[in-house]
XYZ file of N, CA and C in Angstrom:
723
model
N 148.049 146.472 142.721
C 148.725 145.199 142.795
C 148.586 143.915 142.394
N 148.552 143.383 141.519
C 147.603 142.178 141.317
C 147.655 141.571 142.579
N 149.195 140.890 142.715
C 149.287 139.843 143.461
C 148.764 139.900 144.998
N 148.825 141.123 145.426
C 148.141 141.693 146.588
C 146.246 141.002 146.504
N 146.074 141.778 145.759
C 144.573 142.037 145.560
C 143.767 140.212 145.239
N 144.698 139.604 144.545
C 144.226 137.934 144.613
C 144.433 137.771 145.818
N 144.852 138.253 146.733
C 145.330 137.696 148.190
C 143.855 137.677 148.761
N 143.586 139.005 148.722
C 142.741 139.681 149.679
C 141.143 138.983 149.057
N 141.043 138.304 148.172
C 140.087 137.053 147.648
C 138.611 138.466 147.298
N 138.989 139.666 146.868
C 137.703 140.424 146.869
C 137.259 141.264 148.270
N 137.786 141.321 148.993
C 137.391 141.635 150.425
C 137.258 143.117 150.511
N 136.782 143.891 150.917
C 136.614 145.207 151.248
C 136.523 145.883 152.537
N 137.292 144.527 153.559
C 137.582 145.416 154.632
C 139.179 144.772 154.957
N 139.912 145.304 155.724
C 141.518 145.003 156.071
C 141.381 145.486 157.760
N 142.189 144.609 158.765
C 142.407 144.698 159.860
C 143.797 144.482 160.094
N 144.677 145.360 160.288
C 146.078 145.512 160.485
C 146.146 145.336 162.065
N 146.792 144.534 162.120
C 147.135 143.923 163.464
C 148.472 144.077 164.135
N 149.012 144.305 165.781
C 150.208 143.956 166.270
C 150.192 143.447 166.943
N 151.046 142.715 167.829
C 150.472 141.834 168.822
C 152.129 142.264 169.974
N 151.799 142.240 171.135
C 152.989 142.252 171.389
C 152.600 141.231 172.443
N 153.640 140.516 172.673
C 154.131 139.051 173.679
C 155.315 139.025 174.872
N 155.130 138.168 175.659
C 156.063 138.176 176.660
C 157.464 137.589 175.956
N 158.550 137.769 176.786
C 159.545 137.581 176.294
C 160.210 135.993 176.129
N 159.872 135.137 176.559
C 160.461 133.759 176.847
C 158.471 132.472 176.384
N 157.584 132.881 176.951
C 156.043 132.174 176.596
C 155.606 132.604 175.486
N 156.162 133.807 175.009
C 155.492 134.529 173.525
C 153.805 134.211 173.826
N 153.332 135.108 175.148
C 151.858 135.183 175.300
C 151.178 136.752 175.296
N 150.320 137.074 174.851
C 150.170 138.383 174.585
C 149.930 139.021 175.602
N 150.309 140.424 175.493
C 150.219 141.242 176.782
C 149.244 142.487 176.204
N 149.424 142.842 174.728
C 148.984 143.670 174.356
C 148.354 143.646 172.535
N 147.433 144.455 172.515
C 147.552 144.556 170.762
C 147.172 145.462 170.389
N 147.148 146.129 168.957
C 146.567 147.630 168.300
C 146.030 146.740 167.115
N 144.673 147.618 166.652
C 144.307 146.996 165.767
C 143.887 148.580 165.094
N 143.931 148.370 163.841
C 143.055 149.451 162.834
C 142.335 148.802 161.473
N 141.042 149.098 161.760
C 140.273 148.897 160.799
C 139.886 149.889 159.381
N 140.226 148.862 158.438
C 140.208 150.072 157.012
C 139.062 149.438 156.163
N 138.500 150.290 155.061
C 137.709 149.944 154.153
C 138.715 150.251 152.982
N 138.644 149.125 151.701
C 139.568 149.775 150.873
C 138.370 149.196 149.451
N 138.866 150.294 148.475
C 137.767 150.074 147.449
C 138.715 149.082 146.203
N 138.271 148.720 144.950
C 138.455 147.847 144.113
C 139.834 147.686 143.699
N 140.639 148.834 143.657
C 141.511 148.662 143.190
C 142.890 148.470 144.529
N 142.151 148.354 145.936
C 142.739 148.006 146.664
C 143.179 148.761 147.826
N 143.127 150.550 146.898
C 143.137 151.347 147.822
C 142.446 151.933 149.229
N 142.961 152.395 150.520
C 142.336 152.778 151.366
C 141.766 154.378 151.339
N 139.960 153.993 151.632
C 139.075 155.069 151.546
C 138.273 155.317 152.355
N 138.207 154.506 153.937
C 137.939 154.816 154.992
C 138.902 154.451 156.089
N 139.199 154.520 156.788
C 139.687 154.025 158.743
C 139.143 154.687 160.007
N 138.814 153.687 160.586
C 138.282 153.462 161.711
C 139.400 154.105 162.851
N 139.185 154.767 163.981
C 140.147 154.885 164.665
C 140.857 153.955 165.567
N 142.059 153.958 165.694
C 142.836 152.702 165.610
C 142.390 152.467 167.333
N 142.985 151.623 168.127
C 142.588 150.856 169.478
C 143.976 149.765 169.983
N 143.634 150.163 171.368
C 145.076 149.553 171.450
C 144.831 149.018 173.222
N 144.637 148.106 173.215
C 144.204 146.917 174.690
C 144.921 146.127 175.073
N 145.632 146.178 176.678
C 146.278 145.554 177.004
C 145.843 143.944 177.534
N 146.743 143.180 177.716
C 145.998 141.914 178.048
C 146.961 140.786 178.920
N 146.009 140.588 179.760
C 146.473 139.999 181.123
C 147.767 138.981 181.007
N 148.643 138.945 180.435
C 149.229 137.525 180.188
C 149.756 136.939 181.525
N 149.565 135.082 181.639
C 149.635 134.654 182.903
C 151.152 134.296 183.172
N 152.153 134.623 182.090
C 153.676 134.647 182.747
C 154.361 135.908 182.168
N 155.714 135.847 182.927
C 156.311 136.751 183.229
C 156.464 137.821 181.960
N 156.588 139.209 181.614
C 156.682 139.521 180.350
C 158.294 139.780 180.393
N 159.163 140.225 181.049
C 160.806 139.982 180.655
C 161.370 141.137 180.650
N 162.195 141.644 181.149
C 163.140 142.401 180.666
C 163.302 143.386 179.473
N 163.886 142.256 178.594
C 163.927 142.741 177.169
C 162.654 143.251 176.842
N 161.527 143.236 176.945
C 160.133 143.006 176.235
C 159.961 144.371 177.282
N 160.116 144.557 178.369
C 159.746 145.865 178.827
C 160.385 146.797 178.278
N 161.763 147.214 178.313
C 162.781 148.031 177.882
C 161.971 148.291 176.511
N 162.075 147.308 175.491
C 161.125 147.494 174.342
C 159.925 148.201 174.120
N 158.991 147.813 174.814
C 157.514 147.898 174.539
C 157.034 149.521 175.476
N 157.881 149.220 176.701
C 157.601 149.802 177.461
C 156.087 149.292 178.784
N 156.171 148.334 178.154
C 154.882 147.555 178.780
C 154.843 146.735 180.309
N 154.454 147.249 181.347
C 155.365 146.453 182.380
C 153.617 145.610 183.349
N 154.182 144.671 183.897
C 153.206 144.004 184.934
C 151.576 144.795 185.414
N 152.422 146.154 185.863
C 151.734 147.223 186.180
C 150.626 147.773 185.321
N 151.289 147.674 184.169
C 150.353 148.349 183.318
C 149.040 146.988 182.911
N 149.499 145.784 182.985
C 148.427 144.601 182.478
C 147.381 144.845 183.546
N 147.957 144.620 185.454
C 146.962 144.543 186.599
C 146.413 145.927 186.298
N 146.827 146.997 185.894
C 145.656 147.811 185.917
C 144.710 148.288 184.931
N 145.306 148.240 183.568
C 144.365 147.952 182.281
C 143.998 146.957 181.679
N 144.625 145.792 182.162
C 144.421 144.894 181.225
C 143.153 143.892 181.388
N 142.905 143.245 180.376
C 141.702 142.432 180.345
C 142.632 140.733 180.147
N 141.408 139.762 180.061
C 141.806 138.786 179.791
C 142.180 138.193 178.369
N 142.439 137.143 177.876
C 142.915 137.106 176.205
C 141.815 136.717 175.700
N 140.457 136.277 176.314
C 139.243 135.646 176.132
C 138.980 136.857 175.664
N 138.265 137.898 176.834
C 137.735 138.857 176.642
C 138.609 140.196 175.491
N 139.991 139.969 175.652
C 140.852 140.863 174.264
C 140.344 140.582 173.065
N 139.774 139.473 172.233
C 139.544 138.404 171.505
C 138.263 139.203 171.101
N 137.283 138.638 172.029
C 135.964 139.171 171.720
C 135.953 140.983 171.593
N 136.594 141.556 172.654
C 136.896 143.145 172.168
C 137.117 143.699 170.616
N 138.303 142.734 170.294
C 138.823 142.717 169.027
C 137.489 142.556 167.942
N 136.644 141.864 168.030
C 135.539 141.411 167.136
C 134.434 142.235 167.056
N 134.091 142.995 168.399
C 133.492 143.873 168.789
C 134.109 145.264 167.738
N 135.153 145.590 167.891
C 136.133 146.506 167.195
C 135.484 146.424 165.625
N 135.430 145.312 165.278
C 135.659 145.286 163.903
C 133.926 145.008 163.381
N 132.863 144.832 164.214
C 131.603 144.785 164.058
C 131.479 143.693 163.247
N 130.431 144.250 162.124
C 129.738 142.982 161.605
C 131.141 142.449 160.156
N 132.017 143.171 160.481
C 132.743 143.262 159.241
C 133.795 141.923 160.154
N 133.731 141.703 160.669
C 134.934 140.124 161.658
C 135.057 139.771 160.570
N 134.337 138.504 160.414
C 134.023 137.425 159.618
C 134.816 137.520 158.101
N 134.252 139.140 157.599
C 134.653 139.530 156.217
C 136.021 139.992 155.724
N 136.734 140.245 157.412
C 138.032 141.034 157.257
C 139.187 140.376 156.882
N 140.187 140.424 156.094
C 141.295 139.892 156.140
C 142.365 140.962 156.915
N 143.208 139.927 157.860
C 144.325 140.342 158.847
C 145.270 140.335 158.259
N 145.989 141.950 158.369
C 147.017 142.209 158.169
C 148.519 142.137 159.370
N 149.471 141.565 158.988
C 150.241 141.911 160.006
C 151.721 141.956 159.432
N 152.793 142.342 160.508
C 154.025 143.048 159.857
C 155.224 141.456 160.513
N 155.101 140.886 159.728
C 155.664 139.463 159.922
C 154.995 138.174 160.811
N 155.293 137.110 160.782
C 154.360 135.507 161.183
C 154.740 136.032 162.595
N 155.265 136.701 163.309
C 155.433 136.789 164.783
C 154.291 136.426 165.618
N 153.590 137.442 165.207
C 152.170 137.910 165.653
C 150.986 136.792 165.759
N 151.117 135.604 164.633
C 150.261 134.391 164.920
C 151.056 133.300 165.730
N 152.180 133.462 166.106
C 152.795 132.787 167.204
C 152.351 133.074 168.271
N 151.927 134.161 168.714
C 152.030 135.139 169.939
C 150.352 134.326 170.336
N 149.427 134.716 169.043
C 148.251 133.945 169.036
C 148.116 132.400 169.286
N 148.405 131.910 169.037
C 148.645 130.414 168.872
C 149.348 130.172 170.522
N 150.206 130.850 170.929
C 150.549 130.815 172.400
C 149.595 131.030 173.333
N 148.866 132.135 173.080
C 148.100 132.519 174.151
C 146.994 131.660 173.967
N 146.388 131.126 172.962
C 145.381 130.010 173.118
C 145.820 128.811 173.824
N 146.822 128.471 173.816
C 147.664 127.239 174.121
C 147.664 127.669 175.912
N 147.579 129.020 176.253
C 147.807 129.049 177.863
C 146.432 129.737 178.710
N 145.029 129.724 177.522
C 143.893 130.060 178.348
C 142.882 129.166 177.761
N 142.232 127.905 178.630
C 141.548 127.529 178.483
C 140.093 127.871 177.969
N 139.725 128.946 178.380
C 138.979 129.662 177.952
C 138.739 130.448 176.780
N 140.510 130.455 175.956
C 140.184 131.446 174.470
C 139.253 131.317 173.416
N 138.340 132.319 172.994
C 137.249 131.418 171.574
C 137.937 131.464 170.682
N 138.447 129.863 170.640
C 139.005 129.375 169.402
C 138.498 129.578 168.077
N 137.242 129.253 167.933
C 136.163 129.869 166.937
C 136.832 131.838 166.435
N 136.812 132.339 167.378
C 137.311 134.180 166.818
C 138.854 133.828 166.260
N 139.241 132.990 167.131
C 140.814 133.167 166.879
C 141.243 132.188 165.263
N 140.134 131.147 165.131
C 140.436 130.674 164.168
C 140.008 131.302 163.006
N 139.017 132.370 162.747
C 138.588 133.154 161.857
C 140.131 134.410 161.438
N 140.826 134.867 162.597
C 141.861 135.480 162.404
C 143.053 134.545 161.541
N 143.102 133.260 161.836
C 144.161 132.542 161.206
C 143.859 132.236 159.970
N 142.737 132.146 159.822
C 141.989 131.559 158.248
C 142.294 132.830 157.334
N 141.969 133.877 157.941
C 142.142 135.138 157.087
C 143.409 136.081 157.211
N 144.341 135.394 157.513
C 145.465 136.191 157.986
C 146.556 136.418 156.316
N 147.375 137.470 156.810
C 148.500 137.603 155.689
C 149.150 138.404 156.047
N 150.581 137.841 156.035
C 151.963 138.708 156.302
C 152.332 139.493 155.235
N 152.013 140.720 155.859
C 152.761 141.731 154.632
C 153.747 141.610 154.312
N 154.795 141.824 155.629
C 155.908 141.506 155.338
C 156.748 140.896 154.508
N 156.478 139.376 154.033
C 156.361 138.474 153.021
C 156.019 138.835 151.844
N 155.019 139.863 151.611
C 154.710 140.210 150.214
C 155.365 141.937 149.773
N 156.041 142.088 151.124
C 156.545 143.576 150.374
C 158.170 143.178 150.000
N 158.526 142.654 150.818
C 160.140 141.914 151.036
C 160.279 140.806 149.676
N 159.536 140.386 148.936
C 159.747 139.967 147.701
C 160.287 140.797 146.716
N 159.407 142.420 146.706
C 160.233 143.958 146.443
C 161.229 144.646 146.335
N 161.174 144.444 147.760
C 162.159 145.769 148.448
C 162.855 145.049 149.724
N 164.147 145.099 149.679
C 165.108 144.419 150.331
C 166.275 145.155 150.856
N 167.020 144.897 151.750
C 168.231 146.035 151.968
C 169.048 145.568 151.374
N 170.425 146.511 151.540
C 171.548 145.948 150.631
C 172.108 144.318 150.891
N 171.774 143.709 151.604
C 172.126 141.756 152.156
C 171.123 141.218 151.732
N 170.304 142.028 150.626
C 168.919 141.486 150.492
C 168.143 140.627 151.732
N 168.228 141.428 152.594
C 167.219 141.129 153.993
C 165.891 141.996 154.028
N 164.729 141.580 154.621
C 163.996 142.289 154.944
C 164.220 143.477 155.436
N 163.241 144.850 155.551
C 163.622 146.057 156.271
C 162.320 146.236 157.359
N 162.860 146.893 158.505
C 161.759 146.883 159.233
C 160.767 147.908 158.958
N 159.989 147.965 159.799
C 158.342 148.948 159.611
C 158.958 150.200 159.167
N 160.132 150.474 160.153
C 160.053 152.495 159.730
C 160.963 152.369 158.738
N 161.468 150.848 158.328
C 162.398 151.668 156.885
C 161.882 151.363 155.943
N 160.757 150.424 156.082
C 160.159 150.280 154.836
C 159.263 151.955 154.456
N 159.153 152.211 155.574
C 157.934 153.805 155.426
C 158.832 154.795 154.450
N 160.745 154.492 155.434
C 161.517 155.859 154.876
C 161.416 155.824 153.404
N 161.937 154.546 152.673
C 161.871 154.157 150.818
C 160.940 155.230 150.412
N 159.378 155.147 151.041
C 158.521 155.930 150.499
C 158.380 156.789 150.618
N 159.289 157.580 151.695
C 159.501 159.116 152.165
C 158.315 159.204 153.067
N 157.779 158.485 154.317
C 156.948 158.819 154.870
C 157.068 158.305 156.322
N 156.976 159.144 157.290
C 157.309 159.482 158.765
C 156.587 158.337 159.258
N 157.293 157.811 160.275
C 156.968 156.827 161.497
C 156.213 157.589 162.309
N 155.084 157.305 162.267
C 154.086 157.934 163.469
C 153.991 157.685 164.696
N 154.047 158.392 165.965
C 154.182 157.622 167.431
C 155.630 156.902 167.564
N 155.319 156.113 168.330
C 156.779 155.037 169.164
C 156.597 154.183 168.460
N 157.617 152.995 168.088
C 157.653 151.845 167.843
C 157.680 151.277 168.609
N 156.960 150.206 168.263
C 156.813 148.690 169.074
C 155.520 149.104 170.567
N 154.483 150.484 170.154
C 153.626 150.536 170.748
C 152.840 149.781 169.773
N 151.862 149.001 170.464
C 151.279 148.690 169.168
C 150.143 148.938 168.462
N 148.956 150.063 169.066
C 148.568 150.852 168.304
C 149.624 151.724 167.116
N 150.611 152.179 167.645
C 151.243 152.693 166.435
C 151.919 152.127 164.766
N 152.203 150.573 165.955
C 153.034 150.037 164.801
C 151.563 149.525 163.992
N 150.570 148.957 164.384
C 149.175 148.735 163.114
C 148.909 149.689 162.580
N 148.792 151.472 163.215
C 148.380 152.245 162.330
C 149.439 152.652 160.874
N 151.105 152.346 161.416
C 152.090 152.524 160.231
C 151.682 151.296 159.310
N 151.292 150.391 159.653
C 151.296 148.690 158.823
C 150.608 149.682 157.630
N 149.051 150.241 157.864
C 148.244 150.477 157.439
C 148.668 151.620 156.510
N 150.042 152.250 156.735
C 150.389 153.551 155.844
C 151.208 152.903 155.291
N 151.936 151.949 155.582
C 152.993 151.514 154.605
C 152.293 150.692 153.455
N 151.147 149.697 154.105
C 150.585 149.401 153.189
C 149.626 150.098 151.753
N 149.140 151.515 152.096
C 148.556 152.363 151.125
C 149.317 152.567 150.408
N 151.246 153.028 150.952
C 151.754 153.543 150.129
C 152.284 152.756 149.083
N 152.319 151.354 149.813
C 152.947 149.547 148.408
C 151.791 149.995 147.267
N 150.634 150.086 147.448
C 149.357 149.991 146.592
C 149.520 150.955 146.041
N 149.839 152.420 145.858
C 149.460 153.385 145.330
C 150.852 154.311 144.517
N 152.030 153.941 144.909
C 153.311 154.123 144.406
C 153.929 152.875 143.847
N 153.907 152.685 142.743
C 153.742 151.179 142.078
C 155.632 151.987 141.301
N 156.096 152.941 141.165
C 156.877 153.576 140.649
C 158.333 153.376 141.707
N 157.548 154.050 142.586
C 158.499 153.765 143.693
C 158.940 152.013 144.076
N 157.859 150.682 143.788
C 158.144 149.702 144.126
C 158.529 148.921 142.636
N 158.452 149.457 141.759
C 159.198 148.807 140.688
C 160.650 149.245 140.329
N 161.018 150.241 141.028
C 162.411 150.934 141.009
C 163.181 149.962 142.059
N 162.311 150.060 143.116
C 162.887 148.980 144.069
C 163.547 147.592 143.770
N 162.126 146.803 143.330
C 162.191 145.491 142.715
C 163.674 145.690 141.939
N 163.412 146.514 140.838
C 164.464 146.632 139.834
C 166.116 146.528 140.686
N 166.249 147.409 141.644
C 167.505 147.358 142.053
C 167.630 145.601 143.242
N 166.478 145.108 143.343
C 166.471 144.018 144.321
C 166.703 142.887 143.443
N 166.419 143.141 142.219
C 166.501 142.167 141.080
C 168.300 142.422 140.701
N 168.919 143.046 140.939
C 170.472 143.124 140.831
C 170.976 142.737 141.570
N 170.537 143.003 142.656
C 171.476 142.477 144.028
C 171.343 140.797 144.710
N 169.995 139.914 143.557
C 169.740 138.597 143.621
C 170.874 138.087 143.164
N 171.543 137.171 143.634
C 172.775 136.103 142.645
C 172.491 135.332 142.093
N 170.848 134.776 142.612
C 170.679 133.506 141.737
C 170.464 133.848 139.894
N 170.069 134.778 139.450
C 169.991 135.105 137.827
C 171.169 134.108 137.059
N 170.507 133.882 136.199
C 172.362 133.284 135.112
C 172.711 134.657 134.619
N 173.856 134.605 134.165
C 174.544 135.633 133.873
C 174.238 136.771 132.860
N 173.491 136.150 131.821
C 172.865 136.988 130.660
C 171.398 137.901 131.335
N 171.034 137.000 132.304
C 169.873 137.863 132.867
C 170.300 139.482 133.846
N 171.704 138.306 134.426
C 172.254 139.611 135.326
C 172.881 140.707 134.550
N 173.319 140.665 133.096
C 173.996 141.417 132.417
C 172.789 142.736 132.023
N 171.585 141.710 131.598
C 170.157 142.985 131.001
C 170.440 143.693 132.055
N 169.606 142.986 133.547
C 169.590 143.983 134.495
C 170.635 145.289 134.854
N 171.895 145.100 134.745
C 172.509 146.293 134.729
C 172.410 147.460 134.000
N 172.633 146.761 132.877
C 172.068 147.840 131.811
C 171.048 148.544 132.030
N 169.849 147.652 132.177
C 168.576 148.885 132.486
C 168.871 149.370 133.693
N 169.270 149.070 134.627
C 169.584 150.386 135.917
C 170.603 151.280 135.616
N 171.220 151.176 134.267
C 171.948 152.492 133.930
C 170.636 153.465 132.942
N 169.932 152.605 132.956
C 168.827 153.745 132.020
C 169.133 153.452 130.273
N 169.743 151.897 130.033
C 170.118 151.784 129.039
C 168.846 150.804 128.631
N 168.516 150.770 126.940
C 167.613 149.930 126.495
C 168.159 148.278 126.160
N 167.428 147.283 126.456
C 168.395 145.771 126.001
C 167.287 145.329 124.866
N 167.421 145.590 123.509
C 166.553 144.583 122.611
C 166.576 143.056 122.495
N 166.059 142.544 121.916
C 165.891 141.313 121.916
C 167.253 140.205 121.441
N 167.577 141.473 120.405
C 169.330 140.540 119.523
C 170.014 140.734 120.945
N 170.065 141.934 121.566
C 171.397 142.200 122.138
C 171.493 140.908 123.516
N 170.274 141.003 123.629
C 170.006 139.663 125.123
C 170.354 138.362 124.822
N 169.814 138.188 123.032
C 170.146 136.981 122.593
C 171.760 136.790 122.756
N 172.303 137.918 122.305
C 174.034 138.081 122.129
C 174.090 137.732 123.575
N 173.996 138.351 124.806
C 174.235 137.602 126.368
C 173.921 136.442 126.491
N 172.839 135.831 126.149
C 172.770 134.063 125.972
C 173.983 133.540 125.510
N 174.427 133.669 124.034
C 175.564 133.405 123.078
C 176.743 133.483 123.936
N 176.883 134.322 123.997
C 178.458 134.667 124.867
C 178.431 133.603 125.755
N 177.329 133.889 126.900
C 177.556 132.894 127.959
C 177.457 131.607 127.806
N 177.155 131.251 126.320
C 177.212 129.368 126.415
C 178.845 129.239 125.591
N 179.071 130.943 124.718
C 180.274 130.012 124.375
C 181.770 130.161 125.636
């Protein structure tokens, strides 16, 4: 996928991230990460063991988030570390590749959690956080350009995997599993161009913003028929008349 490779800017290390945050203050309570190495085609060739880290938030988690993630205040008290320590631990996990990584998340809410956590922690390592923010890609925004549901909306992470006939590993909303499944989705998206092409054609057909001649040509293509330049010109002439 040329547009993805362009965004990666020739880098060979990707860190897939998932941040879980409190219900109201959106402060980080846990993160999951998996570091991978990619080749020149953007394919994953090596993957490091994923990690999960609880983070001691200063604000209450909220019942909805507790039920969704299974993370409680007791978990944070027992296993959590400060936000500053957590970001430093993430840097240590990435090692020498930290500054050379592209960080991928599913959706942009993770960056809101990162920014809110910085605002609640005066000792936050802003330089390390800035590296993430400066090298961050929302993968949901990329894949949703090509694949959407019947109402033209983005799918969930698990439903995107279903499009590629891949099972979701582990438990949803566990940050480590969300990060590793995002890595799987990225790899499927990069390697299965036929599926992406098929879904993109469906997506084009569901979009109401094309002129009528274009919609007519797309419908014919979806039916397995060809459209010649002369036919397409006739659609335009018919539309104009």
